[in-house]
């Protein structure tokens, strides 16, 4: 089968550029999303449990944003699984 480019429409108001999209494609093709998500959760929880008294404000902000990133990884994994089942 001959591979062809996929074309997607990105809203004009999106901050994503073509370079960002291409880097994202490389990332998704390179990593195991499930393993990344699992390891990131485990490492974060381990860090919190061992450093809970010394957590900085920057890390607190990171923790507030982390669920959004996990939701994103969940979505990516679901989409990849749909693609694999076709």
JSON list of C-alpha atoms in Angstrom, two decimals:
[
{"chain": "A", "resi": 1, "resn": "UNK", "atom": "CA", "xyz": [0.00, 0.00, 0.00]},
{"chain": "A", "resi": 2, "resn": "UNK", "atom": "CA", "xyz": [1.29, 3.44, -0.89]},
{"chain": "A", "resi": 3, "resn": "UNK", "atom": "CA", "xyz": [1.37, 5.88, 2.00]},
{"chain": "A", "resi": 4, "resn": "UNK", "atom": "CA", "xyz": [0.00, 9.34, 1.41]},
{"chain": "A", "resi": 5, "resn": "UNK", "atom": "CA", "xyz": [-0.04, 12.48, 3.47]},
{"chain": "A", "resi": 6, "resn": "UNK", "atom": "CA", "xyz": [-3.01, 13.02, 5.75]},
{"chain": "A", "resi": 7, "resn": "UNK", "atom": "CA", "xyz": [-4.53, 16.46, 5.70]},
{"chain": "A", "resi": 8, "resn": "UNK", "atom": "CA", "xyz": [-6.28, 17.91, 8.74]},
{"chain": "A", "resi": 9, "resn": "UNK", "atom": "CA", "xyz": [-7.99, 21.22, 9.26]},
{"chain": "A", "resi": 10, "resn": "UNK", "atom": "CA", "xyz": [-6.78, 23.16, 12.27]},
{"chain": "A", "resi": 11, "resn": "UNK", "atom": "CA", "xyz": [-8.86, 26.11, 13.43]},
{"chain": "A", "resi": 12, "resn": "UNK", "atom": "CA", "xyz": [-7.30, 29.44, 12.50]},
{"chain": "A", "resi": 13, "resn": "UNK", "atom": "CA", "xyz": [-7.41, 30.47, 16.14]},
{"chain": "A", "resi": 14, "resn": "UNK", "atom": "CA", "xyz": [-5.35, 27.43, 17.22]},
{"chain": "A", "resi": 15, "resn": "UNK", "atom": "CA", "xyz": [-1.89, 28.10, 18.60]},
{"chain": "A", "resi": 16, "resn": "UNK", "atom": "CA", "xyz": [-0.57, 24.94, 16.96]},
{"chain": "A", "resi": 17, "resn": "UNK", "atom": "CA", "xyz": [1.72, 25.42, 14.00]},
{"chain": "A", "resi": 18, "resn": "UNK", "atom": "CA", "xyz": [2.62, 22.91, 11.30]},
{"chain": "A", "resi": 19, "resn": "UNK", "atom": "CA", "xyz": [5.93, 22.27, 13.09]},
{"chain": "A", "resi": 20, "resn": "UNK", "atom": "CA", "xyz": [4.12, 21.57, 16.37]},
{"chain": "A", "resi": 21, "resn": "UNK", "atom": "CA", "xyz": [1.77, 19.12, 14.64]},
{"chain": "A", "resi": 22, "resn": "UNK", "atom": "CA", "xyz": [4.69, 17.35, 12.95]},
{"chain": "A", "resi": 23, "resn": "UNK", "atom": "CA", "xyz": [6.54, 17.04, 16.29]},
{"chain": "A", "resi": 24, "resn": "UNK", "atom": "CA", "xyz": [3.37, 15.67, 17.88]},
{"chain": "A", "resi": 25, "resn": "UNK", "atom": "CA", "xyz": [3.08, 13.05, 15.12]},
{"chain": "A", "resi": 26, "resn": "UNK", "atom": "CA", "xyz": [6.68, 11.97, 15.75]},
{"chain": "A", "resi": 27, "resn": "UNK", "atom": "CA", "xyz": [6.03, 11.76, 19.49]},
{"chain": "A", "resi": 28, "resn": "UNK", "atom": "CA", "xyz": [2.90, 9.64, 19.11]},
{"chain": "A", "resi": 29, "resn": "UNK", "atom": "CA", "xyz": [4.65, 7.34, 16.65]},
{"chain": "A", "resi": 30, "resn": "UNK", "atom": "CA", "xyz": [7.64, 6.94, 18.98]},
{"chain": "A", "resi": 31, "resn": "UNK", "atom": "CA", "xyz": [6.21, 6.51, 22.49]},
{"chain": "A", "resi": 32, "resn": "UNK", "atom": "CA", "xyz": [3.90, 4.01, 24.11]},
{"chain": "A", "resi": 33, "resn": "UNK", "atom": "CA", "xyz": [1.18, 6.34, 25.40]},
{"chain": "A", "resi": 34, "resn": "UNK", "atom": "CA", "xyz": [-0.10, 3.86, 27.99]},
{"chain": "A", "resi": 35, "resn": "UNK", "atom": "CA", "xyz": [3.38, 3.34, 29.45]},
{"chain": "A", "resi": 36, "resn": "UNK", "atom": "CA", "xyz": [4.12, 7.07, 29.50]},
{"chain": "A", "resi": 37, "resn": "UNK", "atom": "CA", "xyz": [0.88, 7.82, 31.32]},
{"chain": "A", "resi": 38, "resn": "UNK", "atom": "CA", "xyz": [1.41, 5.02, 33.83]},
{"chain": "A", "resi": 39, "resn": "UNK", "atom": "CA", "xyz": [5.03, 5.95, 34.56]},
{"chain": "A", "resi": 40, "resn": "UNK", "atom": "CA", "xyz": [4.24, 9.64, 34.84]},
{"chain": "A", "resi": 41, "resn": "UNK", "atom": "CA", "xyz": [1.49, 8.93, 37.35]},
{"chain": "A", "resi": 42, "resn": "UNK", "atom": "CA", "xyz": [3.67, 6.58, 39.38]},
{"chain": "A", "resi": 43, "resn": "UNK", "atom": "CA", "xyz": [6.64, 8.93, 39.44]},
{"chain": "A", "resi": 44, "resn": "UNK", "atom": "CA", "xyz": [4.49, 11.89, 40.39]},
{"chain": "A", "resi": 45, "resn": "UNK", "atom": "CA", "xyz": [2.81, 9.99, 43.21]},
{"chain": "A", "resi": 46, "resn": "UNK", "atom": "CA", "xyz": [6.15, 8.69, 44.42]},
{"chain": "A", "resi": 47, "resn": "UNK", "atom": "CA", "xyz": [7.60, 12.20, 44.43]},
{"chain": "A", "resi": 48, "resn": "UNK", "atom": "CA", "xyz": [4.60, 13.61, 46.28]},
{"chain": "A", "resi": 49, "resn": "UNK", "atom": "CA", "xyz": [4.72, 10.89, 48.92]},
{"chain": "A", "resi": 50, "resn": "UNK", "atom": "CA", "xyz": [8.44, 11.35, 49.52]},
{"chain": "A", "resi": 51, "resn": "UNK", "atom": "CA", "xyz": [8.57, 15.16, 49.27]},
{"chain": "A", "resi": 52, "resn": "UNK", "atom": "CA", "xyz": [5.10, 16.19, 50.42]},
{"chain": "A", "resi": 53, "resn": "UNK", "atom": "CA", "xyz": [6.40, 18.67, 53.01]},
{"chain": "A", "resi": 54, "resn": "UNK", "atom": "CA", "xyz": [8.74, 20.43, 50.59]},
{"chain": "A", "resi": 55, "resn": "UNK", "atom": "CA", "xyz": [6.60, 20.73, 47.46]},
{"chain": "A", "resi": 56, "resn": "UNK", "atom": "CA", "xyz": [7.18, 24.08, 45.76]},
{"chain": "A", "resi": 57, "resn": "UNK", "atom": "CA", "xyz": [4.49, 26.35, 44.34]},
{"chain": "A", "resi": 58, "resn": "UNK", "atom": "CA", "xyz": [5.74, 25.51, 40.82]},
{"chain": "A", "resi": 59, "resn": "UNK", "atom": "CA", "xyz": [5.16, 21.85, 41.51]},
{"chain": "A", "resi": 60, "resn": "UNK", "atom": "CA", "xyz": [1.69, 22.59, 42.90]},
{"chain": "A", "resi": 61, "resn": "UNK", "atom": "CA", "xyz": [0.87, 24.37, 39.63]},
{"chain": "A", "resi": 62, "resn": "UNK", "atom": "CA", "xyz": [2.21, 21.36, 37.71]},
{"chain": "A", "resi": 63, "resn": "UNK", "atom": "CA", "xyz": [-0.07, 19.09, 39.74]},
{"chain": "A", "resi": 64, "resn": "UNK", "atom": "CA", "xyz": [-3.08, 21.25, 38.91]},
{"chain": "A", "resi": 65, "resn": "UNK", "atom": "CA", "xyz": [-2.32, 20.98, 35.17]},
{"chain": "A", "resi": 66, "resn": "UNK", "atom": "CA", "xyz": [-1.43, 17.29, 35.22]},
{"chain": "A", "resi": 67, "resn": "UNK", "atom": "CA", "xyz": [-5.02, 15.93, 35.12]},
{"chain": "A", "resi": 68, "resn": "UNK", "atom": "CA", "xyz": [-5.58, 17.82, 31.86]},
{"chain": "A", "resi": 69, "resn": "UNK", "atom": "CA", "xyz": [-2.49, 16.15, 30.39]},
{"chain": "A", "resi": 70, "resn": "UNK", "atom": "CA", "xyz": [-3.65, 12.73, 31.62]},
{"chain": "A", "resi": 71, "resn": "UNK", "atom": "CA", "xyz": [-7.05, 13.32, 30.02]},
{"chain": "A", "resi": 72, "resn": "UNK", "atom": "CA", "xyz": [-5.24, 14.18, 26.80]},
{"chain": "A", "resi": 73, "resn": "UNK", "atom": "CA", "xyz": [-3.14, 10.99, 26.98]},
{"chain": "A", "resi": 74, "resn": "UNK", "atom": "CA", "xyz": [-6.30, 8.96, 27.68]},
{"chain": "A", "resi": 75, "resn": "UNK", "atom": "CA", "xyz": [-7.92, 10.47, 24.58]},
{"chain": "A", "resi": 76, "resn": "UNK", "atom": "CA", "xyz": [-4.84, 9.79, 22.42]},
{"chain": "A", "resi": 77, "resn": "UNK", "atom": "CA", "xyz": [-4.72, 6.18, 23.58]},
{"chain": "A", "resi": 78, "resn": "UNK", "atom": "CA", "xyz": [-8.43, 5.67, 22.88]},
{"chain": "A", "resi": 79, "resn": "UNK", "atom": "CA", "xyz": [-8.03, 7.08, 19.38]},
{"chain": "A", "resi": 80, "resn": "UNK", "atom": "CA", "xyz": [-4.98, 4.90, 18.70]},
{"chain": "A", "resi": 81, "resn": "UNK", "atom": "CA", "xyz": [-6.85, 1.82, 19.89]},
{"chain": "A", "resi": 82, "resn": "UNK", "atom": "CA", "xyz": [-9.77, 2.66, 17.58]},
{"chain": "A", "resi": 83, "resn": "UNK", "atom": "CA", "xyz": [-7.33, 3.02, 14.69]},
{"chain": "A", "resi": 84, "resn": "UNK", "atom": "CA", "xyz": [-5.70, -0.35, 15.48]},
{"chain": "A", "resi": 85, "resn": "UNK", "atom": "CA", "xyz": [-9.07, -2.13, 15.57]},
{"chain": "A", "resi": 86, "resn": "UNK", "atom": "CA", "xyz": [-10.06, -0.97, 12.08]}
]
